mmCIF file of N, CA, C and O in Angstrom:
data_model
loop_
_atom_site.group_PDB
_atom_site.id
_atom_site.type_symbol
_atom_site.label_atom_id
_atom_site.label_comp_id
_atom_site.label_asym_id
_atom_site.label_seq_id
_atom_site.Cartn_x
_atom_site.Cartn_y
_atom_site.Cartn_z
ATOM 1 N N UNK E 1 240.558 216.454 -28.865
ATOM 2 C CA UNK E 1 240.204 217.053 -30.135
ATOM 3 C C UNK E 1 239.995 218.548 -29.914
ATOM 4 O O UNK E 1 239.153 219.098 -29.205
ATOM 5 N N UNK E 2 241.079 219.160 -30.785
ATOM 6 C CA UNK E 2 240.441 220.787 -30.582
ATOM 7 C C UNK E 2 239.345 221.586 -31.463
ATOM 8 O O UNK E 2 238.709 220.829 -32.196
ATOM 9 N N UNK E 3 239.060 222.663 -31.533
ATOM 10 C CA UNK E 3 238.142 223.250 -32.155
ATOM 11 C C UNK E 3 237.865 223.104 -33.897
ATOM 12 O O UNK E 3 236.969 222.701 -34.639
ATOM 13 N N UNK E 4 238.974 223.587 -33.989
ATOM 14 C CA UNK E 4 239.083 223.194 -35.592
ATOM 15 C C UNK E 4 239.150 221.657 -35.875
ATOM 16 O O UNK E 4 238.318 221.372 -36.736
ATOM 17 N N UNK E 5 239.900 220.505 -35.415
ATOM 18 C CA UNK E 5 239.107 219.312 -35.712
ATOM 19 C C UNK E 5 237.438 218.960 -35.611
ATOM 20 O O UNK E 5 236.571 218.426 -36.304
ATOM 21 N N UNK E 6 237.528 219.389 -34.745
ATOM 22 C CA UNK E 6 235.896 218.737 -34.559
ATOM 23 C C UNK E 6 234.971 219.549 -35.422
ATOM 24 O O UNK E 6 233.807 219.149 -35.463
ATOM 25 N N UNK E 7 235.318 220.749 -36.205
ATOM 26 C CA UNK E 7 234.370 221.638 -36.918
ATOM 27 C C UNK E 7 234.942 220.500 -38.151
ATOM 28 O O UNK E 7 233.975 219.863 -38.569
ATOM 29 N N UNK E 8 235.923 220.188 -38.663
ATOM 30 C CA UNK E 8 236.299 219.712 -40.154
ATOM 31 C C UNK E 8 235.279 218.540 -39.400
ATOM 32 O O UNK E 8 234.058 218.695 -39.376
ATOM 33 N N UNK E 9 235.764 217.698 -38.971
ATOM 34 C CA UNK E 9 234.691 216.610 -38.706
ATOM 35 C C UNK E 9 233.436 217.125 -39.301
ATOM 36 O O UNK E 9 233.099 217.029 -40.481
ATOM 37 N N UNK E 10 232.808 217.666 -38.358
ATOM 38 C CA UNK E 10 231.032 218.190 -38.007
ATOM 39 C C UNK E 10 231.048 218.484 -39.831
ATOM 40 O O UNK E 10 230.018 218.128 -40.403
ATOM 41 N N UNK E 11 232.144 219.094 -40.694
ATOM 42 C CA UNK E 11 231.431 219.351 -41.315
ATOM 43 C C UNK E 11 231.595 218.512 -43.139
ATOM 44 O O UNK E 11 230.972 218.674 -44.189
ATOM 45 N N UNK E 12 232.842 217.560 -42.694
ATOM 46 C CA UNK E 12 232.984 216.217 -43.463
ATOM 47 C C UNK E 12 231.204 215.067 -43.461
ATOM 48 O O UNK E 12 230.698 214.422 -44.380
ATOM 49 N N UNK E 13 230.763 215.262 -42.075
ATOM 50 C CA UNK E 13 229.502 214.778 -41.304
ATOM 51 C C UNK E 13 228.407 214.969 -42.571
ATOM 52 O O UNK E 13 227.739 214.134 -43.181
ATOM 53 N N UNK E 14 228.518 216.456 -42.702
ATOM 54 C CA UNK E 14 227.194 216.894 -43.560
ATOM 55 C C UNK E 14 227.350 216.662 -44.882
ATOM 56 O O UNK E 14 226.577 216.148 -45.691
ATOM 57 N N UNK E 15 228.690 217.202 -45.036
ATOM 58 C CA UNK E 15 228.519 216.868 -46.133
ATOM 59 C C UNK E 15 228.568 215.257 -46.931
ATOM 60 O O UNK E 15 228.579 215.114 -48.154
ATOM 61 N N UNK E 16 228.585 214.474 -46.231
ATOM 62 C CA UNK E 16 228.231 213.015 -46.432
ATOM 63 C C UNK E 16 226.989 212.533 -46.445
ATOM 64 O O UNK E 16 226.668 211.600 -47.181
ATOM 65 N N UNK E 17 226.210 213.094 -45.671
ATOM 66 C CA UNK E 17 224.735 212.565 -45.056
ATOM 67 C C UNK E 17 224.177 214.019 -46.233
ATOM 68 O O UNK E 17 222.965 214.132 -46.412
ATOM 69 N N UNK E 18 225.059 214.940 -46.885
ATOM 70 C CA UNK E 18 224.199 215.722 -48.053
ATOM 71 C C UNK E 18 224.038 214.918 -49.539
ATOM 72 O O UNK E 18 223.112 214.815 -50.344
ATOM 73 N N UNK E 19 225.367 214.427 -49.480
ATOM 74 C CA UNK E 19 225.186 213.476 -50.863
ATOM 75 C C UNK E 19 224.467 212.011 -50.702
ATOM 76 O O UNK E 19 223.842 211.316 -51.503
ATOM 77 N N UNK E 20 224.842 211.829 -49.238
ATOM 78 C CA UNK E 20 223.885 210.611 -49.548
ATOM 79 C C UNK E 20 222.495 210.817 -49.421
ATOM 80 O O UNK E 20 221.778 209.822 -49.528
ATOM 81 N N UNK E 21 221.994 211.876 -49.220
ATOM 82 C CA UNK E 21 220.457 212.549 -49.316
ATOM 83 C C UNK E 21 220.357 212.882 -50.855
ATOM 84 O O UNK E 21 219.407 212.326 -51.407
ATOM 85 N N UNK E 22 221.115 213.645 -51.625
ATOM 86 C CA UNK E 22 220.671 213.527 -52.828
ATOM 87 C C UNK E 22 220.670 212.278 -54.005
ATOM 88 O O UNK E 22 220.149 212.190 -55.117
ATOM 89 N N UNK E 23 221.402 211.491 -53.302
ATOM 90 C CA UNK E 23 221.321 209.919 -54.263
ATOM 91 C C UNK E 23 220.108 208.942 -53.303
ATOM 92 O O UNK E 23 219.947 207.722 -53.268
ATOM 93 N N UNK E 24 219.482 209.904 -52.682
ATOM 94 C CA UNK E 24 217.918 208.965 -52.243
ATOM 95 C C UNK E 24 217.011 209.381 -52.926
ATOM 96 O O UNK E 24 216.125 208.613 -53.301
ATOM 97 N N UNK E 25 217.012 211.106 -53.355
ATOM 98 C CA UNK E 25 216.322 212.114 -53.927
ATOM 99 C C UNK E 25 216.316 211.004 -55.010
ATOM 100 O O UNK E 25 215.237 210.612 -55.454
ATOM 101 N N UNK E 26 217.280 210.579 -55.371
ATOM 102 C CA UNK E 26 217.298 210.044 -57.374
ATOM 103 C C UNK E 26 216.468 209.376 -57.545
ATOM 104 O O UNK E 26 215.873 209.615 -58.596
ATOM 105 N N UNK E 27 215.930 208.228 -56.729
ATOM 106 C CA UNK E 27 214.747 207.229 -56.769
ATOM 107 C C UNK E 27 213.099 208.072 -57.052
ATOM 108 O O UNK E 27 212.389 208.959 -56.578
ATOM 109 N N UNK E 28 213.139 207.184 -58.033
ATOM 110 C CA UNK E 28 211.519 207.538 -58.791
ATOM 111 C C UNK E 28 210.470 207.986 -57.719
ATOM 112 O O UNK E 28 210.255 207.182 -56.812
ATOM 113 N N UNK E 29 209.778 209.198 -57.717
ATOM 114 C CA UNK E 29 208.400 209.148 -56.412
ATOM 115 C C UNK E 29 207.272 208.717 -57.183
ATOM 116 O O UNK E 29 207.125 208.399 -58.363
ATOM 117 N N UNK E 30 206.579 208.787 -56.270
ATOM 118 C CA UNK E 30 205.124 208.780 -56.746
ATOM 119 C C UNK E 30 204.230 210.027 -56.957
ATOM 120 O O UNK E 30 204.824 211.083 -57.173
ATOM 121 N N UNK E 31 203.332 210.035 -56.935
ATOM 122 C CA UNK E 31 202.306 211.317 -57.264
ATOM 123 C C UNK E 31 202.157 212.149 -56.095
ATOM 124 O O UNK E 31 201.870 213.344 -56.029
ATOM 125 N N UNK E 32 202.365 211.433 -55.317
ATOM 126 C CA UNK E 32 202.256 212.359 -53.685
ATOM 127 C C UNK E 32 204.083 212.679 -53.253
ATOM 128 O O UNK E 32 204.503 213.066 -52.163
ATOM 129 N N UNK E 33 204.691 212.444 -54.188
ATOM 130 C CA UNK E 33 206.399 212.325 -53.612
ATOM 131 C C UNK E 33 206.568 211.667 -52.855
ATOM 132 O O UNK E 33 207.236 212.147 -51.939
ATOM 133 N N UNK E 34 206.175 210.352 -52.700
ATOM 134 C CA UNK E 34 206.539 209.584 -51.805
ATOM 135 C C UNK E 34 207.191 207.885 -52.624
ATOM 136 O O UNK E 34 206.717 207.153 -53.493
ATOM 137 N N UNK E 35 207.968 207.855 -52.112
ATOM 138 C CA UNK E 35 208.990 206.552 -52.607
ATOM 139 C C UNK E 35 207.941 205.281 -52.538
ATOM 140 O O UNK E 35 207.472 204.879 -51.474
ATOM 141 N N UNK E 36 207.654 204.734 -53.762
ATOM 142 C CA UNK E 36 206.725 203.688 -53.764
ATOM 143 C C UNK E 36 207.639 202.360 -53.082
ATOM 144 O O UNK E 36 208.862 202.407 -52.951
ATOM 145 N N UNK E 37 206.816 201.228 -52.699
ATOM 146 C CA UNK E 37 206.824 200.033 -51.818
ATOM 147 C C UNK E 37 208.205 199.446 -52.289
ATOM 148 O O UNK E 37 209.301 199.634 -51.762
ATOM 149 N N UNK E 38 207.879 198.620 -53.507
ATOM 150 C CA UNK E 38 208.368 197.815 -54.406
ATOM 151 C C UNK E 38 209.854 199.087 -54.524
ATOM 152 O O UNK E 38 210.877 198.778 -55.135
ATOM 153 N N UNK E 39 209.776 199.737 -54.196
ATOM 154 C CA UNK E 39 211.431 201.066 -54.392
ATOM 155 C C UNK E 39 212.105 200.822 -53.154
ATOM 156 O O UNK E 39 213.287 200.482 -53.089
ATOM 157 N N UNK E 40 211.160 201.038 -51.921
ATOM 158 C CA UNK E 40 211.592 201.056 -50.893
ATOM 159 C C UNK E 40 212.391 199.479 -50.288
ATOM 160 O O UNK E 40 213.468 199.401 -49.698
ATOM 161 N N UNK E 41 211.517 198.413 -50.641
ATOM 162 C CA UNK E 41 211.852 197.207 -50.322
ATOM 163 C C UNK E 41 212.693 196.930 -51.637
ATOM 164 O O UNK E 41 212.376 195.825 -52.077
ATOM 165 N N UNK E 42 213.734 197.601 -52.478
ATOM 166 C CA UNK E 42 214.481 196.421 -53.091
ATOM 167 C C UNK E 42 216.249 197.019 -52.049
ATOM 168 O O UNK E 42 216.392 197.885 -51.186
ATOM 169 N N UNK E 43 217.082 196.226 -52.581
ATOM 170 C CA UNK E 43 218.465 196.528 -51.782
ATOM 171 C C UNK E 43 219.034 197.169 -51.952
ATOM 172 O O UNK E 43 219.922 197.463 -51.151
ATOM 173 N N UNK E 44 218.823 197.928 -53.388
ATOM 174 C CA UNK E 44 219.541 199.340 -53.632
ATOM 175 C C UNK E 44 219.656 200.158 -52.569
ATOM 176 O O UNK E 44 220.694 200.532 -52.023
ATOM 177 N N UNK E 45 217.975 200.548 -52.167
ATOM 178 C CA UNK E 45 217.686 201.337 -52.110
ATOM 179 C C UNK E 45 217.569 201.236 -50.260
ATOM 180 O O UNK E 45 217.722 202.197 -49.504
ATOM 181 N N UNK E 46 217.315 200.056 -49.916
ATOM 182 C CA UNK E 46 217.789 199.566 -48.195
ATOM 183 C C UNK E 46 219.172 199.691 -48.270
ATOM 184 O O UNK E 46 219.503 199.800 -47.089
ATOM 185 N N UNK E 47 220.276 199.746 -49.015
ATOM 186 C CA UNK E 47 221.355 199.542 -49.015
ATOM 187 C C UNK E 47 222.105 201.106 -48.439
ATOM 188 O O UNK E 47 222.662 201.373 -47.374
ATOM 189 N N UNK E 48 221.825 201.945 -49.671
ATOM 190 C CA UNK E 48 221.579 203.297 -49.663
ATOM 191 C C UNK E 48 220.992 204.101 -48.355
ATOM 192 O O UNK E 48 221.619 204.908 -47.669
ATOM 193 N N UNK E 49 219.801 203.730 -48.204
ATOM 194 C CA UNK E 49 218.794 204.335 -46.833
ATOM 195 C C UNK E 49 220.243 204.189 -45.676
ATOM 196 O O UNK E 49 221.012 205.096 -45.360
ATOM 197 N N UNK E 50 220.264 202.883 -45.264
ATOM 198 C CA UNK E 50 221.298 202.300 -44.297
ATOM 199 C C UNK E 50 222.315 202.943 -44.500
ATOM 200 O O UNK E 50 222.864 203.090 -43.408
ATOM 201 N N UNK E 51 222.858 203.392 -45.247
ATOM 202 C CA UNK E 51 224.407 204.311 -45.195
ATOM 203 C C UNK E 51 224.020 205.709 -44.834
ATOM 204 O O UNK E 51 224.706 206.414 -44.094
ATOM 205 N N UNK E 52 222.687 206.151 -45.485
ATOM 206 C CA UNK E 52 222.371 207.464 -45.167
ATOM 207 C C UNK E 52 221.974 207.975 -43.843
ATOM 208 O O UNK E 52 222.260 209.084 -43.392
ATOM 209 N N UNK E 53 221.331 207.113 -43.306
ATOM 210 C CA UNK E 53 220.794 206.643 -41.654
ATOM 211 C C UNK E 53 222.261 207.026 -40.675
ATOM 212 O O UNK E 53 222.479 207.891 -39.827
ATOM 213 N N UNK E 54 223.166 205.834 -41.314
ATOM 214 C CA UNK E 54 224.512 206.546 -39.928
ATOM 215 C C UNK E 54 225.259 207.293 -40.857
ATOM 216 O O UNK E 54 226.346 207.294 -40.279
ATOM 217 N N UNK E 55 225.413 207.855 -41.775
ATOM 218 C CA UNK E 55 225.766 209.167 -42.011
ATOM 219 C C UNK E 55 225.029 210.496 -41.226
ATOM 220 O O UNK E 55 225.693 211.522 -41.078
ATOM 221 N N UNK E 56 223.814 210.432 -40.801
ATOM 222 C CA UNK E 56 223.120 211.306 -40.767
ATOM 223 C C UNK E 56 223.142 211.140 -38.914
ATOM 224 O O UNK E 56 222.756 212.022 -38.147
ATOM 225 N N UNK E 57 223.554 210.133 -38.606
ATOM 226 C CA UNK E 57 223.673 209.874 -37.110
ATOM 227 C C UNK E 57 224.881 210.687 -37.027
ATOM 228 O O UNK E 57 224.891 211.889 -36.762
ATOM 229 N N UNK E 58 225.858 209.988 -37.260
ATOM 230 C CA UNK E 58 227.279 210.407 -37.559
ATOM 231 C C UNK E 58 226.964 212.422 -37.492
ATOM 232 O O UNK E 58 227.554 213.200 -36.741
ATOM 233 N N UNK E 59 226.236 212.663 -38.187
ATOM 234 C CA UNK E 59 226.351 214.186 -38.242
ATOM 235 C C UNK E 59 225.824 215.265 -36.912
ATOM 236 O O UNK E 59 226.174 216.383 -36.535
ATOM 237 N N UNK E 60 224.939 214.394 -36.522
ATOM 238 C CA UNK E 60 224.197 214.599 -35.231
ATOM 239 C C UNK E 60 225.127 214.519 -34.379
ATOM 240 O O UNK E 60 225.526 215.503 -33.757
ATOM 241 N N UNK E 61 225.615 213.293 -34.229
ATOM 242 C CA UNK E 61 226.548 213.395 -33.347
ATOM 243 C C UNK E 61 227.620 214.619 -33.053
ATOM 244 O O UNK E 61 227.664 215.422 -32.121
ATOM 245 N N UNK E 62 228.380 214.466 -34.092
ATOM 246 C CA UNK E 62 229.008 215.616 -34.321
ATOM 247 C C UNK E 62 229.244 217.249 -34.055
ATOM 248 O O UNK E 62 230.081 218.114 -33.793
ATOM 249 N N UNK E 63 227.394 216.891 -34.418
ATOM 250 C CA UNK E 63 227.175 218.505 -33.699
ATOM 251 C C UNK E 63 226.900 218.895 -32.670
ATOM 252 O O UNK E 63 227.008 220.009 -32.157
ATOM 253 N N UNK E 64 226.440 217.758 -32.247
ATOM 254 C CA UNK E 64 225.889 217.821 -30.507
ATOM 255 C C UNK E 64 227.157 217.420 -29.826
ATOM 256 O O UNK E 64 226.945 217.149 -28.644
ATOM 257 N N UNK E 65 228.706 217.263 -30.272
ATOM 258 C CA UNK E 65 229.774 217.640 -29.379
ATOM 259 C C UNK E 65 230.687 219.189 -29.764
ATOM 260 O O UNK E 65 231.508 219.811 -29.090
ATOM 261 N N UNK E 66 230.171 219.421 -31.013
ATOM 262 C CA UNK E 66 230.803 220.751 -30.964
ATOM 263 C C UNK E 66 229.911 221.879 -29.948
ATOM 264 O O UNK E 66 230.378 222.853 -29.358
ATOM 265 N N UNK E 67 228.495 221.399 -29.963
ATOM 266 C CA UNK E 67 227.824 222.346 -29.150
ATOM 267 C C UNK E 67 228.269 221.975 -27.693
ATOM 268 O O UNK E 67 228.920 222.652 -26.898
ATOM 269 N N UNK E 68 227.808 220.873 -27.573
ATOM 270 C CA UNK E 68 228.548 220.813 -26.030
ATOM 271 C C UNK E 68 229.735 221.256 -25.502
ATOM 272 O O UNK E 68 229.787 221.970 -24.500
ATOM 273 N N UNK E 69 231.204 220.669 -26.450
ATOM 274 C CA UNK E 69 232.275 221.017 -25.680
ATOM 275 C C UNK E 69 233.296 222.662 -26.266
ATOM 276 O O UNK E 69 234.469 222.982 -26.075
ATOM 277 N N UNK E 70 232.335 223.245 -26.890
ATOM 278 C CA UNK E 70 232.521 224.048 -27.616
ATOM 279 C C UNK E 70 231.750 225.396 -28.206
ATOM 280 O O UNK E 70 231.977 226.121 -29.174
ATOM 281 N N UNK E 71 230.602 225.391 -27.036
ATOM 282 C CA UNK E 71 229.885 226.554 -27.281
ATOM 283 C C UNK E 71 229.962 228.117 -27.345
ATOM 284 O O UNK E 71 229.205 228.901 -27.917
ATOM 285 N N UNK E 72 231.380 228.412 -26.404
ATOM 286 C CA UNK E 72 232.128 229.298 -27.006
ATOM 287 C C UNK E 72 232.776 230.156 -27.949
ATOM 288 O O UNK E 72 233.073 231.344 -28.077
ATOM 289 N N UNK E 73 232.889 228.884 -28.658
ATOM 290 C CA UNK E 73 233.713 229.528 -30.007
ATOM 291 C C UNK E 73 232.545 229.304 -31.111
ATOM 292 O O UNK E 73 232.770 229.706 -32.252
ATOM 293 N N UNK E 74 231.452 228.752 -30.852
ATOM 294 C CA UNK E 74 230.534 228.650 -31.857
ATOM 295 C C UNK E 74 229.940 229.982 -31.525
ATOM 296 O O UNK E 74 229.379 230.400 -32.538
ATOM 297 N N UNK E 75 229.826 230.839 -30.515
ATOM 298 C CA UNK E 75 228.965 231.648 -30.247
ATOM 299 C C UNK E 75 229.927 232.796 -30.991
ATOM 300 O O UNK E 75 229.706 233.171 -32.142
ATOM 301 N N UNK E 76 230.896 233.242 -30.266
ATOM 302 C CA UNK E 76 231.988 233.723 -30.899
ATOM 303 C C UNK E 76 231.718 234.027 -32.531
ATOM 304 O O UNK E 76 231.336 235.075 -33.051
ATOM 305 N N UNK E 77 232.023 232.846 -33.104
ATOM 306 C CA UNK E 77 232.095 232.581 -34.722
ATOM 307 C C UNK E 77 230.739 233.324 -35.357
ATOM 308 O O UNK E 77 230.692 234.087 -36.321
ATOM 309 N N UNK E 78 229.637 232.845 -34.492
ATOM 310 C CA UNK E 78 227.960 233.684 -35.137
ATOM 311 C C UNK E 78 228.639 234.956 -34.816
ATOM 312 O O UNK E 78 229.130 235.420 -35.845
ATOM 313 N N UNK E 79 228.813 235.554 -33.977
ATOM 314 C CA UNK E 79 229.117 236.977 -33.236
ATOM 315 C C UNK E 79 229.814 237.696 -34.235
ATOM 316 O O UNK E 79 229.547 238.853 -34.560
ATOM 317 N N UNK E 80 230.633 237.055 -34.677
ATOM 318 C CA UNK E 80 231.139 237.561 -36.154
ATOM 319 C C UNK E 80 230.731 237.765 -37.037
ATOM 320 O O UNK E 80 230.545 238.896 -37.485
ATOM 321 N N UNK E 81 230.440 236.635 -37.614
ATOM 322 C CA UNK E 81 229.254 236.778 -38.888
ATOM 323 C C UNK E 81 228.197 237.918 -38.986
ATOM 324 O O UNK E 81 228.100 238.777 -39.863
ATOM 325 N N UNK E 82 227.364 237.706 -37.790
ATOM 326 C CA UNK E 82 226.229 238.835 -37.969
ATOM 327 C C UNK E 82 226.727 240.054 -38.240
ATOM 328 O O UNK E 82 226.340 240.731 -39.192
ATOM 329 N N UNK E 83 227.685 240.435 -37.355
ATOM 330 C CA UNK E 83 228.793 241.809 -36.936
ATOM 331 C C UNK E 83 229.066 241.944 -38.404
ATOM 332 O O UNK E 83 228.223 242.661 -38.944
ATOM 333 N N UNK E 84 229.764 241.589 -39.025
ATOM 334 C CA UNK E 84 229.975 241.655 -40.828
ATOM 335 C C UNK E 84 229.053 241.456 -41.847
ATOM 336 O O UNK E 84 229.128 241.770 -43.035
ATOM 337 N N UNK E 85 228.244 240.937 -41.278
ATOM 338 C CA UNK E 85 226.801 240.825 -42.718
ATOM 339 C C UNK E 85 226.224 242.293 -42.439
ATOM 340 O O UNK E 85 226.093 243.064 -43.389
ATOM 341 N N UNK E 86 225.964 242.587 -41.454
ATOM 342 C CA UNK E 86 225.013 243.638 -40.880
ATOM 343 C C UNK E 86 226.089 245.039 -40.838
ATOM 344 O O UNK E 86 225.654 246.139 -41.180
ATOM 345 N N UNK E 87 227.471 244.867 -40.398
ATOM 346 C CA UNK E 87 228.389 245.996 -40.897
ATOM 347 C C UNK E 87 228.323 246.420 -42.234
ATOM 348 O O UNK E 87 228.292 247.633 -42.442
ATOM 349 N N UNK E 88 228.292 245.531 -43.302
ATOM 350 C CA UNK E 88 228.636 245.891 -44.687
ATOM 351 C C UNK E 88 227.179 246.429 -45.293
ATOM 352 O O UNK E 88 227.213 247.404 -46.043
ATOM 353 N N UNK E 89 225.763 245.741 -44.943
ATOM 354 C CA UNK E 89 224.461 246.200 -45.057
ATOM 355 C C UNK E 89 224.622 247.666 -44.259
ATOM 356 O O UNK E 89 224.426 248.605 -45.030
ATOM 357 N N UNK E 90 224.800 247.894 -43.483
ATOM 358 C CA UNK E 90 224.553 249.682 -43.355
ATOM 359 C C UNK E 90 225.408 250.107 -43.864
ATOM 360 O O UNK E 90 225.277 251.290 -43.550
ATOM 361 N N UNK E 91 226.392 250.050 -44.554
ATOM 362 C CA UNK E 91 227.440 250.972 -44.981
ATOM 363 C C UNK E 91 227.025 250.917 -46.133
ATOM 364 O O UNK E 91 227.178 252.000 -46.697
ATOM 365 N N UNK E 92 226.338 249.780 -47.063
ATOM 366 C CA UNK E 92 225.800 250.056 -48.369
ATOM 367 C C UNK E 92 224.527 250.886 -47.994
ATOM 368 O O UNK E 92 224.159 251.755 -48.784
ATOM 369 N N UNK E 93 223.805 250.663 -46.789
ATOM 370 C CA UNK E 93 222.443 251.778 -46.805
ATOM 371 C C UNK E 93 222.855 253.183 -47.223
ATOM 372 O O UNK E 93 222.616 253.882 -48.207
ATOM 373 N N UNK E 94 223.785 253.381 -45.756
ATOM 374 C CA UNK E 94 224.238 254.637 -46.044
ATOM 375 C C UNK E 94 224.831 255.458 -46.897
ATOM 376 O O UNK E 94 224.907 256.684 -46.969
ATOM 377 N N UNK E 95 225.294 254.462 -47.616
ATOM 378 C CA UNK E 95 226.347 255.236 -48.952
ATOM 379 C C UNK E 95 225.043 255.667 -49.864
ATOM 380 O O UNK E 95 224.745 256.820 -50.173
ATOM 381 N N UNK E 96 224.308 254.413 -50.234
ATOM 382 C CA UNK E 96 223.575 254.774 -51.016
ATOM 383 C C UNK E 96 222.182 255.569 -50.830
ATOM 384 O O UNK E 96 221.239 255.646 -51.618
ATOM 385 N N UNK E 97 222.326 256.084 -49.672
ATOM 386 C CA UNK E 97 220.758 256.621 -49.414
ATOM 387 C C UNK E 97 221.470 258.332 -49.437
ATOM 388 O O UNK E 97 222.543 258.832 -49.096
ATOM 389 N N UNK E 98 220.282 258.787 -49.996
ATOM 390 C CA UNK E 98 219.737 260.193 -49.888
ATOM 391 C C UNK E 98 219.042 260.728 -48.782
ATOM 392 O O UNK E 98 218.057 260.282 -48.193
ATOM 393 N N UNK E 99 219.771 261.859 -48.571
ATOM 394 C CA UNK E 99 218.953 262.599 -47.362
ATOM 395 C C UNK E 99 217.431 262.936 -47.742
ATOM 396 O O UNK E 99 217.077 263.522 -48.765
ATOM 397 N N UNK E 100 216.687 262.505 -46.829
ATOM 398 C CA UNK E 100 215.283 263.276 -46.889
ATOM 399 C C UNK E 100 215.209 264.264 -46.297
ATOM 400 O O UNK E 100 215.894 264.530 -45.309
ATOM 401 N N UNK E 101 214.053 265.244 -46.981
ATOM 402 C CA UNK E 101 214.233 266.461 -46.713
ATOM 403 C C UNK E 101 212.866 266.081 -45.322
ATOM 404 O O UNK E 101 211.947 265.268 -45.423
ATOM 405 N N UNK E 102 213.142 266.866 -44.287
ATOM 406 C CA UNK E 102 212.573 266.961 -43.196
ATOM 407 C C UNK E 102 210.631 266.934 -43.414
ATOM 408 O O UNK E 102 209.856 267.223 -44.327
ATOM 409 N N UNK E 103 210.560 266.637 -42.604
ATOM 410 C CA UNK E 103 208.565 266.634 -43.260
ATOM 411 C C UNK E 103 207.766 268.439 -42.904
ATOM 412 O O UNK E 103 208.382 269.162 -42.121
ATOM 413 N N UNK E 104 206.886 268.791 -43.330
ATOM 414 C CA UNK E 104 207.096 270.026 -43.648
ATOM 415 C C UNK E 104 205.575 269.960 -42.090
ATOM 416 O O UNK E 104 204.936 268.939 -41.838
ATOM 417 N N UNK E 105 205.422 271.098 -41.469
ATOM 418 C CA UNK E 105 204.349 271.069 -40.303
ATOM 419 C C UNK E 105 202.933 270.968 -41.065
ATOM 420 O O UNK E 105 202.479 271.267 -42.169
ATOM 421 N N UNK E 106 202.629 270.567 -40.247
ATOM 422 C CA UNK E 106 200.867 270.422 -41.033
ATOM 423 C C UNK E 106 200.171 271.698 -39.897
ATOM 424 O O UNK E 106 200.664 271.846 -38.778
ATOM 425 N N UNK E 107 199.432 272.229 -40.200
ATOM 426 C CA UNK E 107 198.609 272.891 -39.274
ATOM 427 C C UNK E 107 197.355 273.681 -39.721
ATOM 428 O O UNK E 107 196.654 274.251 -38.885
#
């Protein structure tokens, strides 16, 4: 498996174990946000949990082989990102900033 498979994987992973996190969200809470008994014990909702459980394995997994056999190009890929978030933030500083005028001596 090369780089780009295993990232579509890793990230087919999340986004599975994301929707099946928001169709757990859907179940009624209680006053403390916590999923009452009688919710937890019917089969919907064991049914649901259980898919979300190895979805969410499934994603772990996933990532803990892109990090392993692939820490390179993950490092790489951040190395970029920052380099361009943080390139385009000073070039908007700078465009948009005004010179200050020097501070005047106190004495």
């Amino acid at each position: 498996m090369n780089y780009q498979q295993a990232k579509q994987q890793a990230e087919h992973a999340r986004q599975l174990s994301q929707a099946l996190s928001r169709e757990l969200q859907a179940f009624p809470r209680g006053p403390l946000g916590l999923v009452p008994d009688h919710i937890k014990f019917s089969a919907p909702y064991q049914e649901l949990k259980a898919r979300y459980d190895t979805a969410f394995a499934q994603e772990r997994h996933a990532n803990a082989y892109l990090v392993k056999h692939f820490k390179a190009e993950l490092q790489q890929e951040r190395r970029e990102r920052y380099a361009q978030v943080h390139s385009s933030s000073m070039q908007t500083v700078t465009e948009t900033e005004e010179p200050r005028p020097s501070p005047s001596p106190r004495g």
